[in-house]
Amino acid sequence: MRPIALEEFYGRTVFLGLDLAATKDLTALCIFSPGDDERPAICKVLYWLPEETAKSRNDVAPYVQWVEQGHINTTPGNIVDYSVIRQAFYNLQENCLVHSVGYDEWNAWETTAELTGAGFNMQKVLPRYGYQSNPTKRIEMDILSGRFELDNNPVLLWNFSNVALDFDSQDNIKINKQKSSEKIDGVAAMVDAFYVWL
């Protein structure tokens, strides 16, 4: 793992995954670009958190430190400013070839409607095995085999440490937000991005 700059995605085809916060929690946007003969595959997760949440929930995780270090972006006040997140999409649209966006539909109607109107190919990723098993397994396999470079972000590492998985009788898997010990937004966004890629 290494720090991956946003500019490294510019000029490349990217697949995005969006996990929107309700009002006060983490929002995560995963950016994944497959590799080619000249460039390796790279993956980065951007985070946003309301300023007041960062201060009030610093006992859960070192949010204030992560904000100061640039690992989390903040929006003013105590609720997430979705317009700031949409602006990140428009920046990527200007600088990358955005193939498609996977998203969890919960709480996402207004944002996804606007992004669809702006020309983004938005695809729902439902919390079901049929949607989540293949991308979740692929993420695990590709990380272990080093098939893509993952941004060295302590927030994402914390998210991974919080993940709980459900299994069915056919050995399919999906992440379980209710069973997870704390926030897993970055991992959920990665699953959404890998779903639209695959």
PDB file of C-alpha atoms in Angstrom:
ATOM      1  CA  MET A   1       0.000   0.000   0.000  1.00  0.00           C
ATOM      2  CA  ARG A   2       1.086   3.536  -0.739  1.00  0.00           C
ATOM      3  CA  PRO A   3      -0.493   6.989  -0.820  1.00  0.00           C
ATOM      4  CA  ILE A   4      -2.325   7.378  -4.138  1.00  0.00           C
ATOM      5  CA  ALA A   5      -2.991  10.912  -5.357  1.00  0.00           C
ATOM      6  CA  LEU A   6      -6.333  11.707  -6.932  1.00  0.00           C
ATOM      7  CA  GLU A   7      -4.506  13.025  -9.988  1.00  0.00           C
ATOM      8  CA  GLU A   8      -3.218   9.513 -10.739  1.00  0.00           C
ATOM      9  CA  PHE A   9      -6.736   8.649 -11.955  1.00  0.00           C
ATOM     10  CA  TYR A  10      -6.892  11.536 -14.402  1.00  0.00           C
ATOM     11  CA  GLY A  11      -7.086  10.415 -18.009  1.00  0.00           C
ATOM     12  CA  ARG A  12      -8.022   6.860 -17.012  1.00  0.00           C
ATOM     13  CA  THR A  13     -11.239   4.838 -17.098  1.00  0.00           C
ATOM     14  CA  VAL A  14     -12.681   4.635 -13.585  1.00  0.00           C
ATOM     15  CA  PHE A  15     -15.461   2.721 -11.851  1.00  0.00           C
ATOM     16  CA  LEU A  16     -16.990   4.405  -8.809  1.00  0.00           C
ATOM     17  CA  GLY A  17     -18.753   3.129  -5.707  1.00  0.00           C
ATOM     18  CA  LEU A  18     -20.809   5.388  -3.435  1.00  0.00           C
ATOM     19  CA  ASP A  19     -21.916   4.725   0.125  1.00  0.00           C
ATOM     20  CA  LEU A  20     -23.867   7.764   1.344  1.00  0.00           C
ATOM     21  CA  ALA A  21     -24.259   8.713   4.984  1.00  0.00           C
ATOM     22  CA  ALA A  22     -27.717   9.265   6.390  1.00  0.00           C
ATOM     23  CA  THR A  23     -27.064  12.734   7.806  1.00  0.00           C
ATOM     24  CA  LYS A  24     -24.247  12.684  10.345  1.00  0.00           C
ATOM     25  CA  ASP A  25     -21.950   9.782   9.492  1.00  0.00           C
ATOM     26  CA  LEU A  26     -19.193   8.884   7.057  1.00  0.00           C
ATOM     27  CA  THR A  27     -19.791   9.046   3.337  1.00  0.00           C
ATOM     28  CA  ALA A  28     -17.371   7.091   1.148  1.00  0.00           C
ATOM     29  CA  LEU A  29     -16.597   7.269  -2.568  1.00  0.00           C
ATOM     30  CA  CYS A  30     -14.411   4.519  -4.021  1.00  0.00           C
ATOM     31  CA  ILE A  31     -12.458   5.195  -7.219  1.00  0.00           C
ATOM     32  CA  PHE A  32     -11.122   2.127  -9.018  1.00  0.00           C
ATOM     33  CA  SER A  33      -9.191   2.091 -12.279  1.00  0.00           C
ATOM     34  CA  PRO A  34      -8.283  -1.259 -13.861  1.00  0.00           C
ATOM     35  CA  GLY A  35      -4.724  -1.734 -14.977  1.00  0.00           C
ATOM     36  CA  ASP A  36      -3.359  -2.133 -18.467  1.00  0.00           C
ATOM     37  CA  ASP A  37      -0.046  -3.106 -20.040  1.00  0.00           C
ATOM     38  CA  GLU A  38       1.558   0.154 -18.948  1.00  0.00           C
ATOM     39  CA  ARG A  39      -0.156   1.039 -15.682  1.00  0.00           C
ATOM     40  CA  PRO A  40      -1.194  -0.985 -12.627  1.00  0.00           C
ATOM     41  CA  ALA A  41      -4.743  -1.052 -11.324  1.00  0.00           C
ATOM     42  CA  ILE A  42      -5.247   1.537  -8.554  1.00  0.00           C
ATOM     43  CA  CYS A  43      -7.928   2.089  -5.930  1.00  0.00           C
ATOM     44  CA  LYS A  44      -8.637   4.982  -3.579  1.00  0.00           C
ATOM     45  CA  VAL A  45     -11.495   5.824  -1.209  1.00  0.00           C
ATOM     46  CA  LEU A  46     -12.488   9.417  -0.450  1.00  0.00           C
ATOM     47  CA  TYR A  47     -14.307  10.196   2.802  1.00  0.00           C
ATOM     48  CA  TRP A  48     -16.518  13.025   4.057  1.00  0.00           C
ATOM     49  CA  LEU A  49     -17.812  13.716   7.551  1.00  0.00           C
ATOM     50  CA  PRO A  50     -19.702  16.685   9.049  1.00  0.00           C
ATOM     51  CA  GLU A  51     -17.394  18.835  11.191  1.00  0.00           C
ATOM     52  CA  GLU A  52     -19.543  18.405  14.297  1.00  0.00           C
ATOM     53  CA  THR A  53     -19.578  14.613  13.951  1.00  0.00           C
ATOM     54  CA  ALA A  54     -15.795  14.530  13.738  1.00  0.00           C
ATOM     55  CA  LYS A  55     -15.563  16.391  17.037  1.00  0.00           C
ATOM     56  CA  SER A  56     -18.395  14.667  18.897  1.00  0.00           C
ATOM     57  CA  ARG A  57     -17.486  11.084  17.929  1.00  0.00           C
ATOM     58  CA  ASN A  58     -13.728  11.307  18.298  1.00  0.00           C
ATOM     59  CA  ASP A  59     -13.971   8.694  21.052  1.00  0.00           C
ATOM     60  CA  VAL A  60     -15.089   6.093  18.476  1.00  0.00           C
ATOM     61  CA  ALA A  61     -12.122   6.647  16.158  1.00  0.00           C
ATOM     62  CA  PRO A  62      -9.442   9.355  15.828  1.00  0.00           C
ATOM     63  CA  TYR A  63     -11.591  11.367  13.444  1.00  0.00           C
ATOM     64  CA  VAL A  64     -10.016  14.711  14.326  1.00  0.00           C
ATOM     65  CA  GLN A  65      -6.536  13.361  13.651  1.00  0.00           C
ATOM     66  CA  TRP A  66      -7.648  11.805  10.367  1.00  0.00           C
ATOM     67  CA  VAL A  67      -9.205  15.125   9.303  1.00  0.00           C
ATOM     68  CA  GLU A  68      -6.006  16.989  10.167  1.00  0.00           C
ATOM     69  CA  GLN A  69      -3.956  14.454   8.197  1.00  0.00           C
ATOM     70  CA  GLY A  70      -6.203  14.834   5.144  1.00  0.00           C
ATOM     71  CA  HIS A  71      -7.685  11.330   5.219  1.00  0.00           C
ATOM     72  CA  ILE A  72     -11.230  12.646   5.773  1.00  0.00           C
ATOM     73  CA  ASN A  73     -12.820  15.726   4.201  1.00  0.00           C
ATOM     74  CA  THR A  74     -15.286  17.660   6.345  1.00  0.00           C
ATOM     75  CA  THR A  75     -18.414  19.586   5.465  1.00  0.00           C
ATOM     76  CA  PRO A  76     -19.656  22.486   7.651  1.00  0.00           C
ATOM     77  CA  GLY A  77     -22.187  21.888  10.418  1.00  0.00           C
ATOM     78  CA  ASN A  78     -23.673  18.698  11.803  1.00  0.00           C
ATOM     79  CA  ILE A  79     -25.122  17.084   8.666  1.00  0.00           C
ATOM     80  CA  VAL A  80     -23.342  15.973   5.519  1.00  0.00           C
ATOM     81  CA  ASP A  81     -23.402  18.425   2.613  1.00  0.00           C
ATOM     82  CA  TYR A  82     -24.279  16.288  -0.400  1.00  0.00           C
ATOM     83  CA  SER A  83     -23.429  19.129  -2.815  1.00  0.00           C
ATOM     84  CA  VAL A  84     -19.766  18.817  -1.814  1.00  0.00           C
ATOM     85  CA  ILE A  85     -19.856  15.107  -2.625  1.00  0.00           C
ATOM     86  CA  ARG A  86     -21.543  15.734  -5.968  1.00  0.00           C
ATOM     87  CA  GLN A  87     -18.805  18.235  -6.789  1.00  0.00           C
ATOM     88  CA  ALA A  88     -16.239  15.453  -6.347  1.00  0.00           C
ATOM     89  CA  PHE A  89     -18.158  13.488  -8.987  1.00  0.00           C
ATOM     90  CA  TYR A  90     -18.108  16.423 -11.384  1.00  0.00           C
ATOM     91  CA  ASN A  91     -14.360  16.818 -10.866  1.00  0.00           C
ATOM     92  CA  LEU A  92     -13.855  13.161 -11.776  1.00  0.00           C
ATOM     93  CA  GLN A  93     -16.199  13.543 -14.750  1.00  0.00           C
ATOM     94  CA  GLU A  94     -14.033  16.390 -16.067  1.00  0.00           C
ATOM     95  CA  ASN A  95     -10.746  14.553 -15.623  1.00  0.00           C
ATOM     96  CA  CYS A  96     -11.513  10.847 -16.052  1.00  0.00           C
ATOM     97  CA  LEU A  97     -13.610   8.544 -18.191  1.00  0.00           C
ATOM     98  CA  VAL A  98     -16.243   7.543 -15.623  1.00  0.00           C
ATOM     99  CA  HIS A  99     -17.653   4.236 -16.853  1.00  0.00           C
ATOM    100  CA  SER A 100     -20.311   3.626 -14.193  1.00  0.00           C
ATOM    101  CA  VAL A 101     -21.205   4.187 -10.539  1.00  0.00           C
ATOM    102  CA  GLY A 102     -22.435   1.498  -8.144  1.00  0.00           C
ATOM    103  CA  TYR A 103     -24.416   2.731  -5.162  1.00  0.00           C
ATOM    104  CA  ASP A 104     -26.404   1.611  -2.149  1.00  0.00           C
ATOM    105  CA  GLU A 105     -29.871   3.025  -2.775  1.00  0.00           C
ATOM    106  CA  TRP A 106     -30.567   3.724   0.902  1.00  0.00           C
ATOM    107  CA  ASN A 107     -30.843   7.505   1.380  1.00  0.00           C
ATOM    108  CA  ALA A 108     -29.449   8.094  -2.110  1.00  0.00           C
ATOM    109  CA  TRP A 109     -32.494   9.057  -4.186  1.00  0.00           C
ATOM    110  CA  GLU A 110     -31.871  12.798  -4.509  1.00  0.00           C
ATOM    111  CA  THR A 111     -28.130  12.528  -5.096  1.00  0.00           C
ATOM    112  CA  THR A 112     -28.367   9.688  -7.586  1.00  0.00           C
ATOM    113  CA  ALA A 113     -31.165  11.448  -9.482  1.00  0.00           C
ATOM    114  CA  GLU A 114     -28.991  14.533  -9.910  1.00  0.00           C
ATOM    115  CA  LEU A 115     -25.946  12.491 -10.920  1.00  0.00           C
ATOM    116  CA  THR A 116     -28.039  10.540 -13.437  1.00  0.00           C
ATOM    117  CA  GLY A 117     -29.200  13.843 -14.906  1.00  0.00           C
ATOM    118  CA  ALA A 118     -25.558  14.921 -15.167  1.00  0.00           C
ATOM    119  CA  GLY A 119     -24.780  11.917 -17.346  1.00  0.00           C
ATOM    120  CA  PHE A 120     -23.481   9.352 -14.856  1.00  0.00           C
ATOM    121  CA  ASN A 121     -24.404   5.690 -15.401  1.00  0.00           C
ATOM    122  CA  MET A 122     -25.811   4.882 -11.947  1.00  0.00           C
ATOM    123  CA  GLN A 123     -26.393   1.232 -10.967  1.00  0.00           C
ATOM    124  CA  LYS A 124     -27.987   0.001  -7.735  1.00  0.00           C
ATOM    125  CA  VAL A 125     -26.012  -2.540  -5.728  1.00  0.00           C
ATOM    126  CA  LEU A 126     -28.465  -4.256  -3.413  1.00  0.00           C
ATOM    127  CA  PRO A 127     -27.460  -5.886  -0.099  1.00  0.00           C
ATOM    128  CA  ARG A 128     -27.982  -9.385  -1.498  1.00  0.00           C
ATOM    129  CA  TYR A 129     -25.620 -12.255  -2.210  1.00  0.00           C
ATOM    130  CA  GLY A 130     -26.256 -12.067  -5.950  1.00  0.00           C
ATOM    131  CA  TYR A 131     -24.931  -8.526  -6.020  1.00  0.00           C
ATOM    132  CA  GLN A 132     -22.238  -8.627  -3.372  1.00  0.00           C
ATOM    133  CA  SER A 133     -20.612 -12.057  -3.354  1.00  0.00           C
ATOM    134  CA  ASN A 134     -18.494 -11.844  -6.510  1.00  0.00           C
ATOM    135  CA  PRO A 135     -17.128  -8.317  -5.911  1.00  0.00           C
ATOM    136  CA  THR A 136     -16.429  -9.041  -2.238  1.00  0.00           C
ATOM    137  CA  LYS A 137     -14.496 -12.199  -3.090  1.00  0.00           C
ATOM    138  CA  ARG A 138     -12.661 -10.418  -5.895  1.00  0.00           C
ATOM    139  CA  ILE A 139     -11.545  -7.612  -3.561  1.00  0.00           C
ATOM    140  CA  GLU A 140     -10.155 -10.130  -1.082  1.00  0.00           C
ATOM    141  CA  MET A 141      -8.394 -12.134  -3.794  1.00  0.00           C
ATOM    142  CA  ASP A 142      -6.910  -9.098  -5.535  1.00  0.00           C
ATOM    143  CA  ILE A 143      -5.658  -7.506  -2.316  1.00  0.00           C
ATOM    144  CA  LEU A 144      -3.997 -10.736  -1.171  1.00  0.00           C
ATOM    145  CA  SER A 145      -2.390 -11.283  -4.577  1.00  0.00           C
ATOM    146  CA  GLY A 146      -1.337  -7.660  -5.005  1.00  0.00           C
ATOM    147  CA  ARG A 147      -3.254  -7.238  -8.262  1.00  0.00           C
ATOM    148  CA  PHE A 148      -4.015  -3.586  -7.587  1.00  0.00           C
ATOM    149  CA  GLU A 149      -2.428  -0.766  -5.629  1.00  0.00           C
ATOM    150  CA  LEU A 150      -4.591   0.324  -2.698  1.00  0.00           C
ATOM    151  CA  ASP A 151      -4.362   3.786  -1.201  1.00  0.00           C
ATOM    152  CA  ASN A 152      -2.709   3.743   2.214  1.00  0.00           C
ATOM    153  CA  ASN A 153      -5.535   5.318   4.199  1.00  0.00           C
ATOM    154  CA  PRO A 154      -5.965   4.488   7.916  1.00  0.00           C
ATOM    155  CA  VAL A 155      -9.710   5.101   7.668  1.00  0.00           C
ATOM    156  CA  LEU A 156     -10.041   2.352   5.064  1.00  0.00           C
ATOM    157  CA  LEU A 157      -7.883  -0.013   7.126  1.00  0.00           C
ATOM    158  CA  TRP A 158     -10.152   0.696  10.118  1.00  0.00           C
ATOM    159  CA  ASN A 159     -13.197  -0.020   7.941  1.00  0.00           C
ATOM    160  CA  PHE A 160     -11.730  -3.376   6.895  1.00  0.00           C
ATOM    161  CA  SER A 161     -11.097  -4.305  10.543  1.00  0.00           C
ATOM    162  CA  ASN A 162     -14.786  -3.693  11.321  1.00  0.00           C
ATOM    163  CA  VAL A 163     -16.263  -5.873   8.563  1.00  0.00           C
ATOM    164  CA  ALA A 164     -18.526  -8.793   9.409  1.00  0.00           C
ATOM    165  CA  LEU A 165     -19.561 -11.210   6.669  1.00  0.00           C
ATOM    166  CA  ASP A 166     -22.665 -13.292   6.082  1.00  0.00           C
ATOM    167  CA  PHE A 167     -22.419 -16.675   4.306  1.00  0.00           C
ATOM    168  CA  ASP A 168     -25.107 -18.716   2.613  1.00  0.00           C
ATOM    169  CA  SER A 169     -25.246 -22.459   1.960  1.00  0.00           C
ATOM    170  CA  GLN A 170     -23.566 -22.005  -1.447  1.00  0.00           C
ATOM    171  CA  ASP A 171     -20.537 -20.248   0.094  1.00  0.00           C
ATOM    172  CA  ASN A 172     -21.652 -16.849  -1.212  1.00  0.00           C
ATOM    173  CA  ILE A 173     -20.724 -13.892   0.959  1.00  0.00           C
ATOM    174  CA  LYS A 174     -21.867 -10.343   1.618  1.00  0.00           C
ATOM    175  CA  ILE A 175     -20.946  -7.686   4.110  1.00  0.00           C
ATOM    176  CA  ASN A 176     -23.339  -7.123   7.005  1.00  0.00           C
ATOM    177  CA  LYS A 177     -23.587  -3.517   8.167  1.00  0.00           C
ATOM    178  CA  GLN A 178     -25.702  -4.424  11.186  1.00  0.00           C
ATOM    179  CA  LYS A 179     -23.253  -7.023  12.530  1.00  0.00           C
ATOM    180  CA  SER A 180     -20.154  -4.956  11.810  1.00  0.00           C
ATOM    181  CA  SER A 181     -18.561  -3.572  14.963  1.00  0.00           C
ATOM    182  CA  GLU A 182     -18.174  -0.021  13.608  1.00  0.00           C
ATOM    183  CA  LYS A 183     -18.097   1.875  10.338  1.00  0.00           C
ATOM    184  CA  ILE A 184     -17.389  -0.068   7.112  1.00  0.00           C
ATOM    185  CA  ASP A 185     -18.388   2.604   4.587  1.00  0.00           C
ATOM    186  CA  GLY A 186     -15.151   2.472   2.601  1.00  0.00           C
ATOM    187  CA  VAL A 187     -15.400  -1.286   2.129  1.00  0.00           C
ATOM    188  CA  ALA A 188     -19.068  -1.012   1.137  1.00  0.00           C
ATOM    189  CA  ALA A 189     -18.117   1.614  -1.462  1.00  0.00           C
ATOM    190  CA  MET A 190     -15.372  -0.685  -2.786  1.00  0.00           C
ATOM    191  CA  VAL A 191     -17.861  -3.530  -3.197  1.00  0.00           C
ATOM    192  CA  ASP A 192     -20.151  -1.177  -5.153  1.00  0.00           C
ATOM    193  CA  ALA A 193     -17.287  -0.089  -7.432  1.00  0.00           C
ATOM    194  CA  PHE A 194     -16.105  -3.640  -8.060  1.00  0.00           C
ATOM    195  CA  TYR A 195     -19.657  -4.758  -8.790  1.00  0.00           C
ATOM    196  CA  VAL A 196     -20.039  -2.306 -11.689  1.00  0.00           C
ATOM    197  CA  TRP A 197     -16.522  -3.140 -12.899  1.00  0.00           C
ATOM    198  CA  LEU A 198     -17.176  -6.888 -12.939  1.00  0.00           C
TER     199      LEU A 198
END
